[in-house]
């Protein structure tokens, strides 16, 4: 695995002429200000090594990647009963689709589309004030990344609070169908802050290691979830982690992954390592354009696809 750094370096060099491809998310004003010409990638392997390239030490808004950590927390709280409120099927619709939610009577297709993630935030909020639930998530992410310096970007959270009209609609829909227990403002307060988690590729790769290592972070030795739960979260990431681009991502990359509109992707190579990539320009379905290309190159060069090398 000593040539892993060389593989990262070659991917970076080959993508340099393409930096800026895709379109930065602009429906959250604070994200529209991000320089699109950035690219970082980091790999944390189960032997505890972290390798990186490019802008891997620059914090970015992890946005929907936070849904993986929130799902882990919610499953820890309520276990399998979570699935009474959220499905486990790919949605085949946009990340913020309203139509499907109405047709399916307030039960979101999966925990990684916005509606599903909002329901998951509602579960984590139970028994807490919103501030405490946000604190719980931040402590959890710092714990799995083994890094106390991780923060939430309040400007991003505020920006989304002021413009998150579709998410407000989704939450109201679910509340009307009895699938939210708490006031919409409280649930969205948690959701917008979780999306505003600010992390570097290096931190994110380390934070995802428990999913690559049967639920235990091999660097700290902390047991985060059971091997079975890690396997199941990976299965959901593979089938639902890229919205209606999930099939395409599985086809090209072949790894469980979760994208965010900040341009980040967390991918998991089970038994091998956790990979974070960041390039702010998005493709049409809201996933990092060059991030996905970089992961495709990595999977091709390492043979890490879960479907075989
Ligand atoms: N905060 C974003 C939203 O709710 C997350 C979407 C994403 O990262 O895909 O619109």
XYZ file of C-alpha atoms and ligand atoms in Angstrom:
319
model
C 0.000 0.000 0.000
C 3.049 2.245 -0.079
C 2.092 3.461 -3.540
C -1.175 4.892 -2.238
C 0.370 8.334 -1.947
C 1.577 8.026 -5.545
C -1.955 7.128 -6.647
C -3.375 10.164 -4.832
C -0.702 12.403 -6.352
C -1.420 11.113 -9.866
C -5.177 11.641 -9.482
C -4.543 15.201 -8.299
C -2.160 15.980 -11.137
C -4.529 14.568 -13.754
C -7.486 16.520 -12.406
C -5.668 19.851 -12.053
C -6.621 21.027 -15.580
C -10.279 20.236 -14.835
C -10.597 22.169 -11.550
C -13.663 24.386 -11.536
C -15.865 21.897 -13.411
C -19.461 21.608 -12.244
C -21.556 24.225 -10.512
C -21.205 25.345 -6.916
C -24.458 25.028 -4.915
C -25.992 28.476 -4.882
C -29.356 27.860 -3.235
C -27.546 28.277 0.088
C -26.016 31.776 -0.335
C -23.035 31.077 1.917
C -22.046 28.053 -0.211
C -22.220 30.121 -3.394
C -19.167 32.068 -2.138
C -16.882 29.025 -2.130
C -13.995 29.075 -4.635
C -14.772 26.245 -7.106
C -11.101 25.686 -7.990
C -10.327 23.652 -4.917
C -9.666 19.942 -4.677
C -8.607 17.789 -1.763
C -8.561 14.085 -1.056
C -7.576 12.012 1.963
C -7.491 8.302 2.694
C -7.421 6.867 6.210
C -6.560 3.179 6.116
C -7.461 0.631 8.773
C -3.780 0.373 9.733
C -4.092 3.935 11.054
C -2.275 5.778 8.268
C -3.691 8.941 6.721
C -2.530 10.073 3.291
C -3.706 13.174 1.517
C -3.271 15.477 -1.433
C -4.261 19.005 -2.484
C -6.590 21.023 -0.276
C -7.174 18.148 2.146
C -6.505 20.378 5.159
C -9.042 23.078 4.256
C -12.371 22.834 6.121
C -15.502 22.736 3.973
C -19.213 22.405 4.644
C -19.893 18.665 4.803
C -23.650 19.203 4.337
C -25.430 15.903 3.693
C -22.444 13.776 4.636
C -23.529 14.633 8.198
C -26.561 12.416 7.601
C -24.331 9.353 8.021
C -23.224 10.469 11.481
C -26.732 11.490 12.508
C -28.111 8.125 11.340
C -25.451 6.353 13.411
C -26.511 8.373 16.470
C -30.238 7.808 15.895
C -29.782 4.045 15.441
C -27.851 4.039 18.711
C -30.805 5.728 20.350
C -33.809 3.847 19.003
C -32.331 0.861 17.152
C -34.252 -0.816 14.383
C -37.513 0.934 15.326
C -36.130 3.868 13.314
C -37.269 2.024 10.207
C -40.915 2.526 11.117
C -40.441 6.187 10.260
C -37.980 6.065 7.382
C -37.572 3.610 4.500
C -34.465 1.955 3.122
C -35.038 2.216 -0.614
C -33.317 4.456 -3.153
C -35.594 7.387 -3.938
C -34.939 7.871 -7.638
C -35.908 11.497 -7.075
C -34.084 14.708 -6.212
C -32.597 15.141 -2.736
C -35.252 17.666 -1.768
C -38.250 16.191 -3.594
C -41.659 16.959 -2.118
C -43.886 14.963 -4.497
C -42.742 11.521 -3.376
C -43.238 12.421 0.271
C -46.859 13.263 -0.305
C -47.498 10.148 -2.364
C -45.941 7.984 0.352
C -47.803 9.683 3.191
C -44.969 11.342 5.033
C -42.610 8.338 5.210
C -39.380 9.307 3.448
C -37.794 6.709 1.188
C -34.451 6.624 3.020
C -32.437 8.470 5.698
C -30.151 10.186 3.192
C -32.648 12.269 1.230
C -33.510 15.503 3.016
C -36.911 14.388 4.292
C -35.442 11.193 5.740
C -32.593 13.062 7.371
C -35.014 15.554 8.907
C -36.961 12.645 10.446
C -33.670 11.227 11.766
C -32.811 14.618 13.323
C -36.215 14.546 15.003
C -35.289 11.197 16.588
C -31.956 12.515 17.888
C -33.739 15.600 19.217
C -35.978 13.479 21.410
C -35.370 14.246 25.093
C -33.147 17.206 24.259
C -33.294 20.912 23.575
C -32.100 21.594 19.980
C -28.826 23.033 21.295
C -28.125 19.815 23.205
C -28.852 17.607 20.198
C -26.436 19.681 18.107
C -23.881 19.386 20.906
C -24.363 15.616 20.969
C -23.670 15.381 17.245
C -20.603 17.620 17.454
C -19.187 15.552 20.314
C -19.862 12.373 18.350
C -18.134 13.623 15.209
C -15.133 14.833 17.230
C -15.026 11.423 18.905
C -15.088 9.363 15.710
C -12.592 11.684 14.003
C -10.482 11.823 17.168
C -10.238 15.577 16.647
C -11.523 18.196 19.080
C -10.970 21.071 16.655
C -14.006 20.259 14.449
C -16.656 22.996 14.509
C -19.999 24.001 13.048
C -19.983 26.995 10.706
C -22.696 29.254 12.127
C -22.730 31.448 9.025
C -23.649 28.469 6.852
C -26.308 27.335 9.334
C -27.792 30.846 9.403
C -27.670 31.155 5.627
C -29.598 27.911 5.224
C -32.060 28.809 7.970
C -32.930 31.950 6.023
C -33.355 30.204 2.674
C -34.298 26.590 3.434
C -37.868 26.913 2.204
C -38.051 23.461 0.655
C -36.765 21.830 3.811
C -39.327 23.798 5.809
C -42.001 22.454 3.449
C -40.744 18.866 3.802
C -40.715 19.157 7.592
C -44.219 20.616 7.687
C -45.451 17.796 5.474
C -44.030 15.183 7.802
C -45.400 16.963 10.849
C -48.833 16.950 9.194
C -48.536 13.187 8.654
C -47.477 12.661 12.287
C -43.906 11.715 11.356
C -42.221 14.519 13.349
C -42.550 14.666 17.127
C -41.068 18.120 17.643
C -41.827 21.615 16.361
C -40.578 22.124 12.814
C -38.327 25.057 13.851
C -36.577 22.898 16.440
C -36.014 19.956 14.112
C -34.722 22.182 11.331
C -32.524 24.038 13.814
C -30.788 20.713 14.429
C -30.792 19.716 10.746
C -29.331 22.988 9.447
C -26.582 22.940 12.069
C -25.636 19.332 11.334
C -25.345 20.207 7.641
C -23.094 23.147 8.580
C -20.446 20.909 10.140
C -17.138 22.113 8.819
C -14.439 19.493 8.281
C -11.312 18.876 6.252
C -10.885 15.801 4.046
C -8.366 14.467 6.549
C -10.807 14.800 9.441
C -13.655 13.327 7.428
C -11.631 10.335 6.254
C -10.721 9.575 9.865
C -14.333 10.071 10.981
C -15.501 7.452 8.467
C -12.983 4.814 9.532
C -15.391 3.005 11.875
C -17.486 2.136 8.824
C -14.466 0.611 7.097
C -13.316 -1.308 10.153
C -16.356 -3.282 11.337
C -17.616 -0.501 13.578
C -14.444 0.165 15.566
C -12.083 3.049 14.938
C -8.717 1.306 14.553
C -6.758 4.449 15.468
C -8.413 5.049 18.844
C -9.708 1.530 19.481
C -13.146 3.040 20.200
C -16.036 0.745 19.392
C -18.620 2.972 17.721
C -21.191 0.486 16.378
C -21.446 -3.285 15.976
C -20.003 -4.885 12.813
C -23.566 -5.623 11.691
C -24.615 -1.994 12.033
C -21.531 -0.759 10.178
C -22.335 -3.197 7.370
C -25.899 -1.966 7.172
C -24.976 1.722 7.153
C -22.559 0.925 4.326
C -25.370 -0.829 2.439
C -27.546 2.272 2.728
C -24.689 4.491 1.577
C -24.186 2.285 -1.464
C -27.844 2.226 -2.467
C -28.983 5.700 -1.362
C -25.915 7.869 -0.693
C -25.960 9.850 -3.944
C -29.649 10.633 -4.358
C -30.834 9.766 -7.851
C -27.192 9.449 -8.868
C -26.675 6.456 -6.555
C -26.838 3.849 -9.313
C -24.370 5.780 -11.401
C -21.959 6.151 -8.475
C -22.147 2.409 -7.736
C -21.567 1.688 -11.430
C -18.524 3.935 -11.757
C -16.975 3.778 -8.280
C -18.417 0.690 -6.596
C -18.029 1.878 -3.014
C -20.540 2.916 -0.345
C -20.508 6.714 -0.391
C -22.331 9.793 0.806
C -22.209 13.111 -0.958
C -22.994 16.631 0.198
C -23.832 19.797 -1.711
C -20.698 21.399 -0.254
C -18.860 19.221 -2.804
C -17.624 16.557 -0.415
C -17.975 12.784 -0.709
C -17.193 10.241 1.998
C -16.567 6.770 0.570
C -15.898 3.542 2.414
C -13.764 0.641 1.256
C -14.800 -2.036 3.774
C -11.830 -3.658 5.484
C -9.449 -1.224 3.782
C -10.116 2.408 4.574
C -12.209 5.528 4.422
C -11.826 8.142 1.713
C -12.875 11.787 1.695
C -12.765 13.947 -1.397
C -13.788 17.555 -1.870
C -14.312 19.614 -4.991
C -17.122 22.190 -4.754
C -18.471 22.013 -8.344
C -21.549 19.780 -8.498
C -23.107 17.724 -11.287
C -26.792 17.926 -12.230
C -27.982 15.727 -9.363
C -26.062 17.683 -6.729
C -23.018 15.448 -6.269
C -19.406 16.618 -6.556
C -18.455 16.277 -10.198
C -14.696 15.895 -9.847
C -15.069 14.171 -6.489
C -16.855 11.308 -8.196
C -14.285 11.244 -11.019
C -11.448 11.122 -8.478
C -13.090 8.220 -6.660
C -13.610 6.374 -9.919
C -9.896 6.779 -10.666
C -8.999 5.611 -7.171
C -11.241 2.538 -7.375
C -9.832 1.637 -10.805
C -6.216 2.036 -9.656
C -6.569 0.204 -6.329
C -9.150 -2.449 -7.202
C -11.120 -1.430 -4.104
C -14.605 -1.673 -5.637
C -16.806 -3.865 -3.451
C -17.856 -5.626 -6.667
C -14.369 -6.950 -7.381
C -11.131 -5.657 -8.884
N -28.291 21.286 3.732
C -28.580 20.800 2.417
C -30.065 20.876 2.163
O -30.808 20.507 3.021
C -28.092 19.403 2.292
C -28.253 18.824 0.931
C -27.059 18.048 0.474
O -25.948 18.206 0.967
O -27.206 17.231 -0.421
O -30.514 21.292 1.154
